CSV table of C-alpha atoms in Angstrom, one decimal:
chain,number,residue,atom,x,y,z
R,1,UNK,CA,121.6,106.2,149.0
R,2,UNK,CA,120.9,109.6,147.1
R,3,UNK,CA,123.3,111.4,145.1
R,4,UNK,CA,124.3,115.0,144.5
R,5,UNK,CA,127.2,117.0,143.2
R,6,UNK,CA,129.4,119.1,145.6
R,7,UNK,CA,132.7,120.6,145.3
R,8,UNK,CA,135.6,118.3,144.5
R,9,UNK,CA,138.6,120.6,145.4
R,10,UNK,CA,141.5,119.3,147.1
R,11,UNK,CA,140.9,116.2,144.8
R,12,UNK,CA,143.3,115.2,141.5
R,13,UNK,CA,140.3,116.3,139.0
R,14,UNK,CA,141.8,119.3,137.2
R,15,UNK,CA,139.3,120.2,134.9
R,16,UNK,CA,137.3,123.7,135.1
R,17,UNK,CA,134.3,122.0,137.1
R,18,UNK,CA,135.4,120.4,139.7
R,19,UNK,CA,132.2,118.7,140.6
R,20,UNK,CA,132.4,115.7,143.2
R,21,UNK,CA,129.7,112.5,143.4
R,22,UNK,CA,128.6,112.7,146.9
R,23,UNK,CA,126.6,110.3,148.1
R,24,UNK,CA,124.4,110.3,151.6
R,25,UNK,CA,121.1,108.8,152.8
R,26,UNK,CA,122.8,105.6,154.2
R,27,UNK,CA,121.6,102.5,155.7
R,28,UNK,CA,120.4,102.9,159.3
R,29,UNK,CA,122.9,101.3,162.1
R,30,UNK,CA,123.4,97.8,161.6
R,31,UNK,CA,121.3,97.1,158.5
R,32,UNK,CA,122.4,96.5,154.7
R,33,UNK,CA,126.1,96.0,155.3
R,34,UNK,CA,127.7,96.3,152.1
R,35,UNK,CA,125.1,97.3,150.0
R,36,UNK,CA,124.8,100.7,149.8
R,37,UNK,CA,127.3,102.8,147.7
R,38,UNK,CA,127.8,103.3,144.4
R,39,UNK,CA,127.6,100.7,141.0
R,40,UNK,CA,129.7,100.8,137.7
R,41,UNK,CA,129.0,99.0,134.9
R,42,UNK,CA,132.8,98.8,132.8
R,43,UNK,CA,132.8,96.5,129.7
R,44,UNK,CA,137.3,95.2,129.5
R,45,UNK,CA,136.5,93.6,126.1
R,46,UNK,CA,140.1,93.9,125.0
R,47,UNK,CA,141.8,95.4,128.1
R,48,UNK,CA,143.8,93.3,130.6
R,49,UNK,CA,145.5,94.7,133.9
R,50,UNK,CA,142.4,96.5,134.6
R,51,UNK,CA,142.7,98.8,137.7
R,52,UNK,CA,140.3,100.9,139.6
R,53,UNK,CA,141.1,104.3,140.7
R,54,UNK,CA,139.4,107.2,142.8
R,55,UNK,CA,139.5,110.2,145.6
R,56,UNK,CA,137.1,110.3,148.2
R,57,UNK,CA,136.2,112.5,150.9
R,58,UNK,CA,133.9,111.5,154.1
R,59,UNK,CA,132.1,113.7,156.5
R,60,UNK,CA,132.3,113.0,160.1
R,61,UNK,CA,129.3,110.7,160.5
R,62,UNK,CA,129.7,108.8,157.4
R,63,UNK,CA,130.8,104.8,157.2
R,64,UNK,CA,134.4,105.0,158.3
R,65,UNK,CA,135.2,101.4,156.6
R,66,UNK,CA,134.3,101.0,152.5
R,67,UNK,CA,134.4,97.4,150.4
R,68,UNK,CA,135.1,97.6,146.5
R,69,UNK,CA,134.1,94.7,145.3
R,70,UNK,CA,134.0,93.3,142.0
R,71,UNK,CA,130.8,90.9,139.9
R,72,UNK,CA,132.6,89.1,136.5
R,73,UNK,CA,128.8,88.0,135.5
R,74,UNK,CA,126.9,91.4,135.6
R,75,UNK,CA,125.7,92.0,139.6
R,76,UNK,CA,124.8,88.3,139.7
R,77,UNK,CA,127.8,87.4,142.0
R,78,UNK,CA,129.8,90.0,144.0
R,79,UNK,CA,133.4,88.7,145.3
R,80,UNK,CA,135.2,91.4,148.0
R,81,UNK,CA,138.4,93.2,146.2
R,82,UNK,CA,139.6,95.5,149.0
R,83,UNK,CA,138.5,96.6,152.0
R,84,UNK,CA,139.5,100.8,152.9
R,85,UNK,CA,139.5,102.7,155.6
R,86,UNK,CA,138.5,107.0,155.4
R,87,UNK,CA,140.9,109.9,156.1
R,88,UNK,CA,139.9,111.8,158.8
R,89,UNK,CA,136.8,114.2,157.9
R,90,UNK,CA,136.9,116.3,155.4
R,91,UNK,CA,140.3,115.2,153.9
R,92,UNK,CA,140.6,113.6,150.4
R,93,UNK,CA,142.3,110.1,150.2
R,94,UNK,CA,143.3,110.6,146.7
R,95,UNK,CA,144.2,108.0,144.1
R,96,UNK,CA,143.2,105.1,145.9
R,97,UNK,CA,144.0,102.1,143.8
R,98,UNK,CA,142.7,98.8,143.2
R,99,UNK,CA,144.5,96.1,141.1
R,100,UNK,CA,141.4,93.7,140.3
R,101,UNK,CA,141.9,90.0,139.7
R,102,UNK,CA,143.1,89.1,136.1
R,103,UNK,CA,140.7,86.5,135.4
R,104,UNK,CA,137.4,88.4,136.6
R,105,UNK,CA,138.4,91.9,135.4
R,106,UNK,CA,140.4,91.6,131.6
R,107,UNK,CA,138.7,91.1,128.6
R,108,UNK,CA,135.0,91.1,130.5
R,109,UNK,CA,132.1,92.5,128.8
R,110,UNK,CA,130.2,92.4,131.9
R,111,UNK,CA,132.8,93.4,134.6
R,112,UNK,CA,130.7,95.5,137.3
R,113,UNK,CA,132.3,97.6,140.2
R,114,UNK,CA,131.0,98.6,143.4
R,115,UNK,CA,132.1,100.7,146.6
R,116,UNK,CA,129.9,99.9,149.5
R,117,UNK,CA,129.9,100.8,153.0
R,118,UNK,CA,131.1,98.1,155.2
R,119,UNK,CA,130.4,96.8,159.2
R,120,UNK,CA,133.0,97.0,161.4
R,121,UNK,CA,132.2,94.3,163.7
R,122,UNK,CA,128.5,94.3,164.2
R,123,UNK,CA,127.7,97.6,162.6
R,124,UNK,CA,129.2,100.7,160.9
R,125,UNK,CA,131.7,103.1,162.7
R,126,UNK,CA,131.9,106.3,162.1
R,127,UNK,CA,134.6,108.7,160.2
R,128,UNK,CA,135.3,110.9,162.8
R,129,UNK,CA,133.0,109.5,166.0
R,130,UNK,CA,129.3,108.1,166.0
R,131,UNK,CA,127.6,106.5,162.3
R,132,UNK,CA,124.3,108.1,160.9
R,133,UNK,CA,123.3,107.8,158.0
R,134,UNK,CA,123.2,111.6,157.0
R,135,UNK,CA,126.8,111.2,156.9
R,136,UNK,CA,128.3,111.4,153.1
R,137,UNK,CA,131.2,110.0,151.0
R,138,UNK,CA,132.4,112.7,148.0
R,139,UNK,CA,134.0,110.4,144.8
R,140,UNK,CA,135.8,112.3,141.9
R,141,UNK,CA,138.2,111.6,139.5
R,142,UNK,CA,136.9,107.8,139.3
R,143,UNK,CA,138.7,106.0,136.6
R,144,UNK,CA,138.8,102.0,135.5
R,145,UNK,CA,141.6,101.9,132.8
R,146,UNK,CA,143.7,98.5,131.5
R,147,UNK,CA,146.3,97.9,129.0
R,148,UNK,CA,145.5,96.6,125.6
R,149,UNK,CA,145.4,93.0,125.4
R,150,UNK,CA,147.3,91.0,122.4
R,151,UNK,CA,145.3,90.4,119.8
R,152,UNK,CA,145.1,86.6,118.3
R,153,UNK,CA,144.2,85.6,114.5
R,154,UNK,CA,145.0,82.7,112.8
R,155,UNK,CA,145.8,81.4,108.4
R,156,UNK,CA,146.1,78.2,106.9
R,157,UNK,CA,149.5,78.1,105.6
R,158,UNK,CA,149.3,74.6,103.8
R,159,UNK,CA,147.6,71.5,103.5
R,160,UNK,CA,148.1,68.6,104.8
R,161,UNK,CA,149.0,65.3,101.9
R,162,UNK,CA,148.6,61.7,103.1
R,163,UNK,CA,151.7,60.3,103.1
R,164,UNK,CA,153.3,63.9,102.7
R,165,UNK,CA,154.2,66.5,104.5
R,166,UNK,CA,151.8,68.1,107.2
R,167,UNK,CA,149.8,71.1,106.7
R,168,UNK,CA,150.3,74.2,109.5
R,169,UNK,CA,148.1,76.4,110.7
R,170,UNK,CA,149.4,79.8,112.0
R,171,UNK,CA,147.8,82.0,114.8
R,172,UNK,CA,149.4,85.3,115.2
R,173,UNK,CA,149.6,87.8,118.0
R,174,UNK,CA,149.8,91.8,118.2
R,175,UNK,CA,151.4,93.9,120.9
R,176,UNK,CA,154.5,92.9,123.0
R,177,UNK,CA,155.6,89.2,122.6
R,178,UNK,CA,158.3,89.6,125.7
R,179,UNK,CA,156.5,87.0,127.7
R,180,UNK,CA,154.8,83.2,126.4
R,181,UNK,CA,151.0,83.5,125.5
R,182,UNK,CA,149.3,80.1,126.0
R,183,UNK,CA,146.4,80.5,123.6
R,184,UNK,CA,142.9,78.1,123.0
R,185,UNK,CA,141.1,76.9,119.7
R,186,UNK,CA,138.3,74.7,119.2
R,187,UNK,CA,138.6,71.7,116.0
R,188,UNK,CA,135.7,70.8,114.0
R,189,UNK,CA,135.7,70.2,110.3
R,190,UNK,CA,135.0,67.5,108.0
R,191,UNK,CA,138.3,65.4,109.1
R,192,UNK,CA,137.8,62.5,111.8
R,193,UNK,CA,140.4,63.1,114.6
R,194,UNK,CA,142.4,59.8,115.1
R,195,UNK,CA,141.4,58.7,111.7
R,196,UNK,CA,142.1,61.4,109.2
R,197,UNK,CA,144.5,63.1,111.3
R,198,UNK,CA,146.6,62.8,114.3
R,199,UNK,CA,144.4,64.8,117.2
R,200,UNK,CA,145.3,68.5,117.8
R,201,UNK,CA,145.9,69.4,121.5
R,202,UNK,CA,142.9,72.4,121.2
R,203,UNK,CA,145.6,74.6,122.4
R,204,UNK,CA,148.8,76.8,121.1
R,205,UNK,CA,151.8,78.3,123.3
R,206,UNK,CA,153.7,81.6,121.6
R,207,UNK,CA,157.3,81.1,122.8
R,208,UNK,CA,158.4,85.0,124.3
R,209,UNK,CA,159.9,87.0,121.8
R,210,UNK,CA,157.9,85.1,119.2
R,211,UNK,CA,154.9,86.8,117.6
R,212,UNK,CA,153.4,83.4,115.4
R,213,UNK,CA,153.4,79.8,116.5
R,214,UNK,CA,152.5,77.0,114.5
R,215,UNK,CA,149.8,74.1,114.8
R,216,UNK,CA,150.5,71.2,112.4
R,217,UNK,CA,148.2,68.7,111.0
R,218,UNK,CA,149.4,65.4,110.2
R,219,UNK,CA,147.2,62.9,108.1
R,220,UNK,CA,146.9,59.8,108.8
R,221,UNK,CA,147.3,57.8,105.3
R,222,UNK,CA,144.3,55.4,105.1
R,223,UNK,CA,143.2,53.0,102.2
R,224,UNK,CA,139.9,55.2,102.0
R,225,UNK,CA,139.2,57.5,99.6
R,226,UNK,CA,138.6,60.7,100.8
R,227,UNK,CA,137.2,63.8,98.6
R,228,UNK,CA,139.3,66.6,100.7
R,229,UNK,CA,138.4,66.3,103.9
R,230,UNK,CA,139.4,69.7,106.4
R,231,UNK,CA,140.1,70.3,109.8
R,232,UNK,CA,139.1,73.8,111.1
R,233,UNK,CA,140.4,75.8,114.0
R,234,UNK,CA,138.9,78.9,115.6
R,235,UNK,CA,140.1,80.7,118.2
R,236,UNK,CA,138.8,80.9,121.7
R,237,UNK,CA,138.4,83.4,124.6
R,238,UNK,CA,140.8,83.0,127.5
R,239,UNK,CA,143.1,84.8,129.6
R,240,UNK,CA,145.8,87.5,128.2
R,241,UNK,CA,144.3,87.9,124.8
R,242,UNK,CA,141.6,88.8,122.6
R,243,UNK,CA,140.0,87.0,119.8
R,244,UNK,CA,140.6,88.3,116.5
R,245,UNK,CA,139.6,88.6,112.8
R,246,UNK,CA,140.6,86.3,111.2
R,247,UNK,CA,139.5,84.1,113.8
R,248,UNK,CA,139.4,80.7,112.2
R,249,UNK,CA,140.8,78.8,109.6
R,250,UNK,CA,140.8,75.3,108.3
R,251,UNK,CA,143.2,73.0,106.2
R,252,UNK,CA,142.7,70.3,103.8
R,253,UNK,CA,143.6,66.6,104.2
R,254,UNK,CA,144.8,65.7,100.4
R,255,UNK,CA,143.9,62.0,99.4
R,256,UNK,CA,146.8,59.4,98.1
R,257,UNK,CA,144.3,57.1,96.7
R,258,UNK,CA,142.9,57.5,93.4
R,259,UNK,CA,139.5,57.1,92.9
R,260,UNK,CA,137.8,54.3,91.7
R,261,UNK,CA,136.9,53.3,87.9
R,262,UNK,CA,133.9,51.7,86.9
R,263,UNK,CA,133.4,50.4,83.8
R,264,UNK,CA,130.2,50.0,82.5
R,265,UNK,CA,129.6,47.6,79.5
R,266,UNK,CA,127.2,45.1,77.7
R,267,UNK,CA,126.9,42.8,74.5
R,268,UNK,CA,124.6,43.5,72.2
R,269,UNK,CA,124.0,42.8,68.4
């Protein structure tokens, strides 16, 4: 495919140059089905609901039928969002809109988008009669845009006492809390899970309306003496939210056993 710039009116771009993409030079009859178009590179990193929108005008001879398609890993996998058909020649389909999957699109520093020309049953058909690759697509006014995604930290509030009250770890979360977040954390830490401490679950649910929610850690009282032992959380990446700063914190296991005296002594003259 080559690329130009033509004139974009009739399309939703209002600024002062009204420039389209166009893009011609496609694949010959029956060859490269969805692989020629155009590529966009968009990096979500805190954006969810991601959504692509465009215009686009054909010529007569151009691909009648277009994929967009959608690669979470960079262009090493493509996976098929949408499949589109053209408006007769020379008329803008404006504001076309695709809502791209949640778990590929939000919060993806490596989301790529692409609009390809696609067979319709062995081979391409035409806008307005025959295919040739001379024919050309015109894109303007090509946005990706998302809404901010919740942002996660998380504090030690107390420590934990053998054979006292349980220490609590708080994660907190920005933006609108109308709707439960399930949130993930990795442990590590000095502590022994099942030994020190009763296990943590590795993962946190804000209830809706609530902007914190609590993790507790209970000790485990032992006849061992322990010189403060922590357990550590940090948050994790996963679906809704984004990680961040303060992203981890850990809690201390305070020991009920005193330690040990020695006595040291001899006999001399």
């Amino acid at each position: 495919v080559s690329t130009s710039f033509v004139s974009g009116a009739g399309s939703t771009d209002s600024g002062a140059d009204n420039s389209a993409l166009n893009l011609t030079a496609f694949p010959t009859q029956g060859t490269a089905n969805k692989s020629a178009g155009v590529e966009l590179a968009v990096d979500t990193t805190g954006y969810g609901a991601v959504v692509l929108t465009f215009d686009q005008r054909n010529t007569a001879p151009a691909s009648a039928l277009e994929v967009v398609q959608f690669s979470p890993n960079g262009g090493a996998n493509w996976f098929d969002a949408v499949t589109l058909t053209a408006n007769p020649p020379g008329a803008w389909a404006n504001a076309r809109t695709v809502v791209l999957p949640t778990g590929a699109a939000s919060n993806n520093p490596n989301l790529r988008l692409r609009i390809v020309a696609a067979f319709n049953g062995g081979g391409y058909a035409g806008t307005g009669g025959g295919y040739a690759p001379s024919g050309a697509w015109a894109l303007d006014s090509v946005r990706v845009e998302g809404a901010a995604l919740p942002t996660v930290t998380v504090a030690a509030i107390s420590d934990a006492a053998e054979g006292g009250a349980a220490g609590t770890l708080r994660f907190t979360r920005t933006g609108s809390t109308s709707a439960a977040l399930t949130v993930s954390y990795a442990v590590s830490g000095s502590a022994t899970a099942g030994t020190d401490y009763t296990a943590l679950t590795g993962t946190v649910t804000f209830a809706a309306g609530s902007a914190t929610a609590d993790v507790t850690v209970a000790a485990i009282d032992d006849v061992a003496t322990d010189a403060g032992e922590t357990v550590s959380v940090a948050v994790t990446g996963g679906t809704g939210y984004s990680v961040g700063s303060p992203s981890s914190a850990a809690v201390t296991i305070i020991d009920d056993e005193a330690a040990p005296n020695y006595w040291l002594g001899g006999t001399g003259d």
